[in-house]
Tab-separated table of C-alpha atoms and ligand atoms in Angstrom:
chain	number	residue	atom	x	y	z
A	1	MET	CA	15.761	-22.822	-20.222
A	2	LEU	CA	12.445	-24.554	-21.443
A	3	SER	CA	11.037	-24.151	-24.891
A	4	SER	CA	7.514	-23.124	-25.192
A	5	SER	CA	6.109	-26.595	-25.987
A	6	ALA	CA	8.129	-28.144	-23.063
A	7	ARG	CA	6.608	-25.379	-20.663
A	8	ALA	CA	3.186	-26.076	-22.016
A	9	THR	CA	3.129	-29.703	-21.221
A	10	LYS	CA	5.171	-29.541	-17.787
A	11	TYR	CA	3.324	-26.469	-16.136
A	12	ASP	CA	-0.023	-24.773	-15.724
A	13	TYR	CA	1.620	-21.640	-16.427
A	14	ASP	CA	4.729	-20.080	-17.795
A	15	LEU	CA	4.633	-17.337	-15.246
A	16	ILE	CA	2.721	-16.722	-11.985
A	17	CYS	CA	2.598	-13.233	-10.427
A	18	ILE	CA	1.853	-13.164	-6.713
A	19	GLY	CA	-0.013	-9.877	-6.208
A	20	GLY	CA	-2.296	-7.900	-8.592
A	21	GLY	CA	-0.600	-4.430	-7.804
A	22	SER	CA	1.235	-2.085	-10.004
A	23	GLY	CA	4.397	-4.675	-10.249
A	24	GLY	CA	2.291	-7.683	-10.748
A	25	ILE	CA	-0.019	-6.444	-13.310
A	26	ALA	CA	2.559	-4.622	-15.399
A	27	CYS	CA	4.781	-7.960	-15.339
A	28	ALA	CA	1.843	-9.867	-16.153
A	29	LYS	CA	0.583	-8.055	-18.952
A	30	ARG	CA	3.754	-7.770	-20.675
A	31	ALA	CA	4.726	-11.423	-20.139
A	32	SER	CA	1.560	-12.291	-21.899
A	33	SER	CA	1.054	-9.660	-24.804
A	34	LEU	CA	4.683	-8.814	-25.561
A	35	HIS	CA	5.994	-12.319	-24.919
A	36	SER	CA	3.292	-14.612	-25.491
A	37	ARG	CA	3.602	-16.380	-22.261
A	38	ARG	CA	0.413	-18.427	-20.333
A	39	VAL	CA	0.142	-16.135	-17.194
A	40	LEU	CA	-1.555	-16.235	-14.103
A	41	CYS	CA	-1.822	-13.340	-11.680
A	42	VAL	CA	-3.203	-14.137	-8.141
A	43	GLU	CA	-4.629	-11.111	-6.114
A	44	ARG	CA	-5.736	-11.541	-2.497
A	45	THR	CA	-8.234	-8.854	-2.416
A	46	SER	CA	-11.316	-10.152	-4.139
A	47	GLY	CA	-12.157	-7.533	-7.190
A	48	LYS	CA	-9.690	-5.246	-6.148
A	49	LEU	CA	-7.206	-5.481	-8.897
A	50	GLY	CA	-4.377	-2.252	-8.660
A	51	GLY	CA	-2.990	-2.962	-5.242
A	52	THR	CA	-1.893	-0.177	-3.161
A	53	CYS	CA	-1.563	2.579	-5.615
A	54	VAL	CA	-4.975	2.132	-6.995
A	55	ASN	CA	-6.885	1.285	-3.826
A	56	VAL	CA	-5.165	3.082	-1.150
A	57	GLY	CA	-2.397	5.129	-2.593
A	58	CYS	CA	-1.567	7.409	-5.356
A	59	VAL	CA	-4.836	7.160	-7.078
A	60	PRO	CA	-7.283	8.017	-4.273
A	61	LYS	CA	-4.647	10.404	-2.838
A	62	LYS	CA	-4.354	12.446	-6.125
A	63	VAL	CA	-7.963	12.832	-6.223
A	64	THR	CA	-7.948	13.993	-2.480
A	65	TRP	CA	-4.890	16.365	-3.453
A	66	THR	CA	-6.846	17.827	-6.259
A	67	ALA	CA	-9.770	18.761	-4.086
A	68	ALA	CA	-7.391	20.242	-1.542
A	69	HIS	CA	-5.589	22.240	-4.371
A	70	ILE	CA	-8.829	23.673	-5.517
A	71	ALA	CA	-9.859	24.414	-1.833
A	72	HIS	CA	-6.445	26.262	-1.256
A	73	THR	CA	-6.887	28.237	-4.522
A	74	LEU	CA	-10.478	29.255	-3.634
A	75	ARG	CA	-9.478	30.400	-0.197
A	76	HIS	CA	-6.204	32.030	-0.986
A	77	ASP	CA	-5.867	33.010	-4.547
A	78	ALA	CA	-9.186	33.084	-6.460
A	79	VAL	CA	-10.316	36.529	-5.311
A	80	HIS	CA	-6.683	37.884	-6.441
A	81	TYR	CA	-7.337	36.858	-10.112
A	82	GLY	CA	-10.890	38.491	-10.109
A	83	PHE	CA	-12.920	35.577	-9.179
A	84	ASP	CA	-15.902	36.352	-6.762
A	85	VAL	CA	-16.063	33.353	-4.596
A	86	GLY	CA	-19.224	34.126	-2.766
A	87	GLY	CA	-18.101	36.664	-0.143
A	88	GLY	CA	-16.165	34.428	2.004
A	89	SER	CA	-13.691	31.799	2.578
A	90	GLY	CA	-15.862	28.723	3.015
A	91	GLU	CA	-14.897	28.538	6.622
A	92	ASP	CA	-16.906	31.707	7.999
A	93	GLY	CA	-20.194	30.232	6.360
A	94	GLY	CA	-19.739	32.263	3.260
A	95	GLY	CA	-18.354	31.548	0.049
A	96	PRO	CA	-17.982	28.028	-1.518
A	97	LYS	CA	-19.148	25.150	0.497
A	98	PHE	CA	-17.421	21.644	0.526
A	99	ASP	CA	-18.929	18.157	0.803
A	100	TYR	CA	-16.419	15.625	1.932
A	101	ALA	CA	-18.779	12.738	1.703
A	102	LYS	CA	-19.557	13.768	-1.885
A	103	LEU	CA	-15.885	13.850	-2.787
A	104	LYS	CA	-15.458	10.213	-1.160
A	105	LYS	CA	-18.176	8.814	-2.956
A	106	ALA	CA	-16.955	9.793	-6.376
A	107	ARG	CA	-13.311	9.029	-5.259
A	108	ASP	CA	-14.527	5.385	-4.172
A	109	GLU	CA	-16.612	5.025	-7.751
A	110	TYR	CA	-13.470	6.213	-9.612
A	111	VAL	CA	-11.442	3.470	-7.704
A	112	SER	CA	-13.984	0.684	-8.387
A	113	ARG	CA	-14.210	2.026	-12.164
A	114	LEU	CA	-10.195	1.433	-12.314
A	115	ASN	CA	-10.504	-2.168	-10.719
A	116	GLY	CA	-12.876	-2.978	-13.528
A	117	ILE	CA	-10.507	-1.545	-16.131
A	118	TYR	CA	-7.625	-3.556	-14.896
A	119	ALA	CA	-9.768	-6.684	-14.826
A	120	SER	CA	-10.722	-5.882	-18.428
A	121	GLY	CA	-7.070	-5.371	-19.462
A	122	PHE	CA	-6.241	-8.648	-18.000
A	123	ALA	CA	-8.939	-10.533	-19.977
A	124	SER	CA	-7.882	-8.524	-23.300
A	125	THR	CA	-4.181	-9.523	-22.850
A	126	GLY	CA	-5.029	-12.865	-22.053
A	127	VAL	CA	-3.704	-12.820	-18.350
A	128	ALA	CA	-5.681	-15.335	-16.054
A	129	CYS	CA	-6.667	-14.057	-12.624
A	130	VAL	CA	-7.709	-15.720	-9.557
A	131	TYR	CA	-8.402	-14.098	-6.150
A	132	GLY	CA	-6.972	-15.636	-3.067
A	133	ASP	CA	-4.177	-15.681	-0.664
A	134	CYS	CA	-1.328	-17.150	-2.725
A	135	SER	CA	1.858	-19.015	-1.103
A	136	LEU	CA	4.894	-20.578	-2.726
A	137	SER	CA	4.246	-24.075	-1.612
A	138	LEU	CA	6.671	-26.532	-3.694
A	139	LEU	CA	10.124	-25.717	-5.260
A	140	ALA	CA	11.849	-27.426	-8.168
A	141	GLY	CA	9.743	-29.963	-10.316
A	142	GLY	CA	11.507	-32.450	-12.273
A	143	ASP	CA	13.959	-30.279	-14.206
A	144	GLY	CA	14.761	-28.282	-11.205
A	145	VAL	CA	13.018	-25.083	-12.446
A	146	GLY	CA	9.515	-25.145	-12.068
A	147	HIS	CA	7.552	-24.241	-8.977
A	148	ALA	CA	4.107	-24.598	-7.505
A	149	VAL	CA	1.764	-21.846	-5.581
A	150	LEU	CA	-1.105	-22.730	-3.225
A	151	VAL	CA	-4.280	-20.286	-3.645
A	152	ARG	CA	-6.477	-20.382	-0.695
A	153	ASP	CA	-9.914	-19.207	-1.257
A	154	PRO	CA	-10.906	-17.272	1.992
A	155	ALA	CA	-14.625	-18.069	1.389
A	156	THR	CA	-14.548	-21.736	1.380
A	157	GLY	CA	-10.960	-22.282	2.968
A	158	THR	CA	-9.967	-24.676	-0.031
A	159	SER	CA	-6.609	-24.512	-1.672
A	160	THR	CA	-5.727	-25.075	-5.393
A	161	ARG	CA	-2.511	-25.682	-6.678
A	162	TYR	CA	-0.796	-24.022	-9.906
A	163	THR	CA	2.643	-24.849	-11.175
A	164	SER	CA	4.631	-22.718	-13.204
A	165	GLY	CA	7.990	-22.190	-14.688
A	166	GLY	CA	8.467	-19.148	-13.067
A	167	ILE	CA	6.984	-17.061	-9.972
A	168	VAL	CA	7.193	-13.287	-9.434
A	169	ILE	CA	6.759	-12.299	-5.871
A	170	ALA	CA	5.101	-8.788	-6.299
A	171	THR	CA	3.079	-8.646	-2.890
A	172	GLY	CA	4.047	-5.067	-2.000
A	173	GLY	CA	3.716	-3.773	1.534
A	174	ARG	CA	1.485	-2.526	4.158
A	175	PRO	CA	1.597	0.290	6.753
A	176	HIS	CA	3.559	-0.204	9.941
A	177	VAL	CA	2.114	0.634	13.138
A	178	PRO	CA	4.616	0.844	16.090
A	179	CYS	CA	2.849	0.027	19.022
A	180	ALA	CA	2.998	-1.779	22.412
A	181	ASP	CA	0.428	-3.370	24.536
A	182	GLY	CA	-1.528	-0.947	26.443
A	183	ASP	CA	-0.497	2.102	24.671
A	184	GLY	CA	-3.875	2.314	22.978
A	185	ILE	CA	-2.093	2.962	19.449
A	186	ALA	CA	-3.573	-0.094	17.723
A	187	GLU	CA	-7.129	0.598	18.912
A	188	HIS	CA	-7.470	4.368	18.607
A	189	CYS	CA	-5.311	4.816	15.539
A	190	ILE	CA	-5.889	4.465	11.825
A	191	THR	CA	-3.046	4.266	8.837
A	192	SER	CA	-3.294	5.503	5.579
A	193	ASP	CA	-5.559	2.792	4.671
A	194	GLY	CA	-8.112	3.849	6.858
A	195	PHE	CA	-7.568	7.594	5.665
A	196	PHE	CA	-9.317	6.802	2.468
A	197	ASP	CA	-12.206	4.870	4.600
A	198	MET	CA	-12.919	8.129	6.791
A	199	PRO	CA	-16.546	9.034	5.966
A	200	GLU	CA	-16.249	12.716	7.147
A	201	LEU	CA	-13.753	15.372	7.282
A	202	PRO	CA	-12.024	15.576	11.000
A	203	ASP	CA	-12.281	18.587	12.892
A	204	VAL	CA	-8.818	18.170	14.304
A	205	ALA	CA	-6.352	15.328	12.929
A	206	VAL	CA	-3.216	14.194	14.135
A	207	VAL	CA	-0.845	12.832	11.771
A	208	VAL	CA	2.277	10.744	12.831
A	209	GLY	CA	5.466	10.498	10.521
A	210	ALA	CA	7.897	12.212	8.788
A	211	GLY	CA	7.752	10.651	5.300
A	212	TYR	CA	5.996	11.766	2.121
A	213	VAL	CA	2.712	10.057	3.060
A	214	ALA	CA	2.524	11.502	6.384
A	215	VAL	CA	3.205	14.920	4.803
A	216	GLU	CA	0.919	14.760	2.080
A	217	LEU	CA	-2.027	13.564	4.092
A	218	ALA	CA	-1.464	16.160	6.694
A	219	GLY	CA	-1.398	18.819	3.804
A	220	VAL	CA	-4.498	17.736	2.062
A	221	LEU	CA	-6.475	17.507	5.455
A	222	ASN	CA	-5.169	21.103	6.077
A	223	SER	CA	-6.259	22.505	2.872
A	224	LEU	CA	-9.891	21.187	3.179
A	225	GLY	CA	-10.223	22.484	6.565
A	226	SER	CA	-9.029	20.196	9.498
A	227	GLU	CA	-6.687	21.420	12.121
A	228	VAL	CA	-3.742	19.411	11.597
A	229	HIS	CA	-1.000	18.455	14.069
A	230	LEU	CA	2.088	16.691	12.570
A	231	VAL	CA	3.989	14.595	14.869
A	232	VAL	CA	7.712	14.231	13.956
A	233	ARG	CA	10.165	12.309	15.978
A	234	ARG	CA	13.082	14.501	15.203
A	235	GLY	CA	13.571	18.216	13.766
A	236	LYS	CA	11.876	18.143	10.635
A	237	ALA	CA	9.721	16.168	7.899
A	238	LEU	CA	11.433	14.649	4.946
A	239	ARG	CA	14.717	14.797	6.865
A	240	GLU	CA	16.435	12.455	4.067
A	241	PHE	CA	15.420	14.644	1.232
A	242	ASP	CA	17.447	17.573	-0.191
A	243	PRO	CA	17.221	20.434	2.409
A	244	MET	CA	16.010	22.738	-0.043
A	245	VAL	CA	13.051	20.302	-0.249
A	246	SER	CA	12.460	19.758	3.571
A	247	ASP	CA	13.354	23.481	4.441
A	248	GLY	CA	10.822	24.713	1.961
A	249	LEU	CA	8.146	22.355	2.997
A	250	ASP	CA	8.833	23.356	6.549
A	251	ASP	CA	8.279	27.145	5.749
A	252	GLU	CA	4.963	26.082	3.730
A	253	MET	CA	3.629	24.138	6.206
A	254	ARG	CA	4.101	26.805	8.961
A	255	ARG	CA	2.623	29.552	6.776
A	256	ASP	CA	-0.404	27.265	5.732
A	257	GLY	CA	-1.134	26.675	9.663
A	258	ILE	CA	-0.099	22.951	10.318
A	259	PHE	CA	1.150	22.531	13.754
A	260	VAL	CA	4.500	20.585	13.519
A	261	HIS	CA	5.365	19.091	16.784
A	262	ARG	CA	9.077	18.665	16.634
A	263	HIS	CA	11.779	16.365	18.531
A	264	THR	CA	8.549	14.371	20.028
A	265	GLY	CA	10.715	10.955	19.855
A	266	GLY	CA	6.988	9.727	18.536
A	267	VAL	CA	3.683	8.790	20.261
A	268	SER	CA	3.801	6.827	23.635
A	269	LYS	CA	-0.147	6.633	24.250
A	270	VAL	CA	-3.327	7.386	22.851
A	271	VAL	CA	-6.266	7.532	25.197
A	272	LEU	CA	-9.871	7.779	23.863
A	273	ASP	CA	-12.282	10.043	26.043
A	274	PRO	CA	-15.668	7.889	25.956
A	275	LYS	CA	-17.773	11.289	27.086
A	276	SER	CA	-16.288	13.185	23.780
A	277	ASN	CA	-15.161	10.499	21.560
A	278	LYS	CA	-11.969	12.436	20.998
A	279	LYS	CA	-8.477	11.115	21.439
A	280	ASN	CA	-5.955	12.288	23.748
A	281	VAL	CA	-2.282	11.936	22.467
A	282	THR	CA	0.796	11.710	24.603
A	283	LEU	CA	3.952	12.072	23.035
A	284	VAL	CA	7.408	10.494	24.220
A	285	SER	CA	8.619	13.743	24.552
A	286	GLY	CA	5.724	14.269	27.482
A	287	ASP	CA	3.928	16.762	25.312
A	288	ALA	CA	0.251	16.143	24.657
A	289	ILE	CA	-2.244	16.854	21.905
A	290	TYR	CA	-5.932	16.900	23.019
A	291	GLY	CA	-8.979	16.545	21.435
A	292	ALA	CA	-8.364	14.755	18.043
A	293	ASP	CA	-11.065	13.147	16.081
A	294	VAL	CA	-8.518	11.163	14.246
A	295	VAL	CA	-5.093	9.903	14.889
A	296	ILE	CA	-3.182	8.656	11.525
A	297	MET	CA	0.044	6.656	12.008
A	298	ALA	CA	2.106	7.078	8.779
A	299	ALA	CA	5.087	5.857	10.064
A	300	GLY	CA	6.443	3.702	7.316
A	301	ARG	CA	5.467	0.635	5.677
A	302	VAL	CA	6.667	-3.227	6.030
A	303	PRO	CA	7.007	-5.672	2.914
A	304	ASN	CA	4.390	-8.447	2.867
A	305	THR	CA	6.664	-11.291	2.750
A	306	GLU	CA	5.608	-13.363	6.038
A	307	ASN	CA	3.664	-16.419	5.422
A	308	LEU	CA	4.333	-16.479	1.877
A	309	VAL	CA	5.501	-20.049	1.876
A	310	VAL	CA	3.195	-22.944	3.225
A	311	ALA	CA	4.220	-26.551	4.160
A	312	GLU	CA	2.864	-29.057	1.588
A	313	GLY	CA	4.337	-32.723	0.826
A	314	ALA	CA	5.492	-33.142	4.139
A	315	ASP	CA	6.554	-36.550	3.091
A	316	GLY	CA	9.279	-35.314	0.833
A	317	GLU	CA	7.635	-35.726	-2.565
A	318	VAL	CA	4.345	-34.922	-4.374
A	319	VAL	CA	3.962	-36.227	-7.803
A	320	ASP	CA	1.379	-34.397	-10.123
A	321	GLU	CA	-1.050	-35.805	-12.790
A	322	ASP	CA	1.687	-35.122	-15.574
A	323	GLY	CA	4.224	-37.299	-13.606
A	324	VAL	CA	6.303	-34.243	-12.299
A	325	SER	CA	7.851	-34.705	-8.999
A	326	TRP	CA	8.110	-31.912	-6.664
A	327	SER	CA	10.115	-31.657	-3.419
A	328	GLY	CA	7.954	-30.740	-0.460
A	329	ASN	CA	8.301	-27.692	1.398
A	330	THR	CA	9.154	-29.213	4.818
A	331	GLU	CA	11.417	-26.956	6.353
A	332	GLY	CA	9.231	-24.091	7.754
A	333	MET	CA	7.149	-21.217	6.946
A	334	GLY	CA	9.522	-18.640	6.190
A	335	LEU	CA	10.563	-17.588	2.609
A	336	GLU	CA	14.111	-17.613	3.620
A	337	GLU	CA	14.053	-21.285	4.893
A	338	ARG	CA	13.143	-22.004	1.392
A	339	GLY	CA	16.309	-20.213	0.100
A	340	VAL	CA	14.708	-16.946	-1.037
A	341	LYS	CA	17.031	-14.542	0.788
A	342	LEU	CA	15.371	-11.520	2.776
A	343	SER	CA	17.125	-8.512	4.088
A	344	LYS	CA	16.574	-8.028	7.876
A	345	ASN	CA	13.622	-5.979	7.344
A	346	GLY	CA	11.825	-8.749	5.621
A	347	TYR	CA	12.588	-7.374	1.881
A	348	VAL	CA	13.295	-10.004	-0.693
A	349	VAL	CA	16.911	-9.647	-2.041
A	350	VAL	CA	17.402	-9.290	-5.638
A	351	ASP	CA	20.005	-8.812	-8.197
A	352	GLU	CA	19.710	-6.111	-10.903
A	353	TYR	CA	17.607	-8.207	-13.088
A	354	GLN	CA	15.023	-8.989	-10.261
A	355	ASN	CA	16.496	-12.675	-9.666
A	356	THR	CA	15.999	-13.653	-6.066
A	357	SER	CA	18.442	-16.374	-4.640
A	358	VAL	CA	16.254	-19.170	-6.038
A	359	ASP	CA	16.242	-19.902	-9.858
A	360	GLY	CA	13.127	-18.974	-11.329
A	361	VAL	CA	11.707	-16.895	-8.495
A	362	TYR	CA	11.913	-13.306	-9.074
A	363	ALA	CA	10.689	-10.267	-7.012
A	364	ILE	CA	9.457	-6.856	-8.087
A	365	GLY	CA	8.033	-3.920	-6.527
B	1	FAD	C1	-0.741	6.919	0.609
B	1	FAD	C2	0.213	6.394	-0.337
B	1	FAD	C3	0.291	7.474	-1.297
B	1	FAD	C4	1.069	6.853	-2.433
B	1	FAD	N1	1.431	7.817	-3.512
B	1	FAD	C5	2.227	7.605	-4.405
B	1	FAD	C6	2.480	8.397	-5.566
B	1	FAD	O1	1.876	9.683	-5.710
B	1	FAD	N2	3.163	8.044	-6.692
B	1	FAD	C7	3.808	6.989	-6.587
B	1	FAD	O2	4.655	6.705	-7.295
B	1	FAD	N3	3.842	5.974	-5.605
B	1	FAD	C8	2.884	6.257	-4.653
B	1	FAD	N4	2.796	5.492	-3.468
B	1	FAD	C9	3.633	4.043	-3.609
B	1	FAD	C10	2.659	2.977	-4.427
B	1	FAD	O3	1.471	3.068	-4.050
B	1	FAD	C11	3.484	1.765	-4.619
B	1	FAD	O4	4.834	2.196	-4.800
B	1	FAD	C12	3.117	0.685	-5.220
B	1	FAD	O5	1.725	0.519	-5.034
B	1	FAD	C13	4.002	-0.696	-5.179
B	1	FAD	O6	3.548	-1.648	-6.043
B	1	FAD	P1	3.660	-3.042	-5.695
B	1	FAD	O7	2.761	-3.735	-7.048
B	1	FAD	O8	4.678	-3.476	-5.315
B	1	FAD	O9	2.635	-3.311	-4.402
B	1	FAD	P2	1.246	-3.175	-4.088
B	1	FAD	O10	0.600	-1.995	-4.795
B	1	FAD	O11	1.187	-3.065	-2.561
B	1	FAD	O12	0.670	-4.673	-4.718
B	1	FAD	C14	0.703	-5.788	-3.823
B	1	FAD	C15	-0.325	-6.435	-4.156
B	1	FAD	O13	-0.184	-8.013	-3.754
B	1	FAD	C16	-1.317	-8.435	-2.820
B	1	FAD	N5	-0.717	-9.388	-1.969
B	1	FAD	C17	-0.014	-9.387	-0.876
B	1	FAD	N6	0.166	-10.634	-0.368
B	1	FAD	C18	-0.474	-11.607	-1.147
B	1	FAD	C19	-0.594	-12.931	-1.279
B	1	FAD	N7	0.290	-13.524	-0.436
B	1	FAD	N8	-1.255	-13.544	-2.374
B	1	FAD	C20	-1.933	-12.762	-3.200
B	1	FAD	N9	-1.743	-11.336	-3.009
B	1	FAD	C21	-1.164	-10.818	-2.259
B	1	FAD	C22	-1.862	-7.156	-2.289
B	1	FAD	O14	-3.296	-7.447	-1.831
B	1	FAD	C23	-1.869	-6.101	-3.304
B	1	FAD	O15	-2.728	-5.982	-4.103
B	1	FAD	C24	1.817	5.673	-2.629
B	1	FAD	C25	1.534	4.890	-1.523
B	1	FAD	C26	0.619	5.218	-0.316
B	1	FAD	C27	0.366	4.282	0.717
């Protein structure tokens, strides 16, 4: 283990977090404020600190959920508690009106405020932050511990190298879209990321998936007034959860008017009708759903671990300004080829302390 002064002379930073999401931010701030380490966080999406949770996950989902909860209460419960909701349910032209565009604008503004709050949190705890695509480039400096990353500025295409005693991989994940050439899924479907970009509430929505993201998106759309079709491959949603939860959810969805398509085997094809601009969805089972305004694929997520390593120092050795020599990453582009073990689905393998198979490289999230 290096002393602080040795670290200070050898490396640009004591710790570099790759990814400015929940994991990277929490780790960077604690290392800096509680342990006085010199920390850099590198985030790919410019100005958007917070990762999935803040930008396209928990936060905007919970805002939408709250709106859906209010809609549900107004429609089903308010009158029984003595409220006059204007003589209607909102759907029949009477009663409270809902403006989806207004909700989206307020939600987007809230998320932007949070992006700013995370940036000032970094400033106040002394964490340096740069935006760009980050990859692990060189491993094992002179002492056999340090590492280096390259950060590519997408605007200029130029890369800057930063060295560090430790690296934390906190690159999170992204939606997985199972599709094949010609099936129209990649072209005509959106994911949960796209859900938060929708400018208006769809009349008819098809949500494909059986996990919590699919179920939550189906539920909020239904409560806000869309006709919702939930497509599950097998018998029900949240199959892996306790049956009390999945069976209870199943009953509630049916009672609330969500059309659950069961034993479908998934989606085989999505065709856009150019006249109506609606989508027709064919299921593997042969059934079809016609006239969807939006088809949301919420069929799981995959880790952002590809291309996390770049080749540098192909001649085998790079010596930096401080005279530290680094071995070049000449063996390929995959993390695994650098000795960082991945599971067969591309997740970084760690022990109970978040150590990867390479000394000084950790993974969280
Ligand atoms: C729709 C939805 C709803 C959710 N709701 C909830 C909820 O209610 N409660 C809950 O606990 N969880 C919820 N989650 C899960 C939660 O969002 C994630 O568990 C959490 O965001 C994971 O944090 P992370 O730091 O591991 O990854 P992320 O938050 O994904 O952060 C990774 C960051 O790394 C960046 N990055 C990736 N590759 C690179 C690179 N090469 N260089 C630089 N930067 C890079 C990404 O841009 C991203 O900002 C939800 C997720 C979704 C999709």
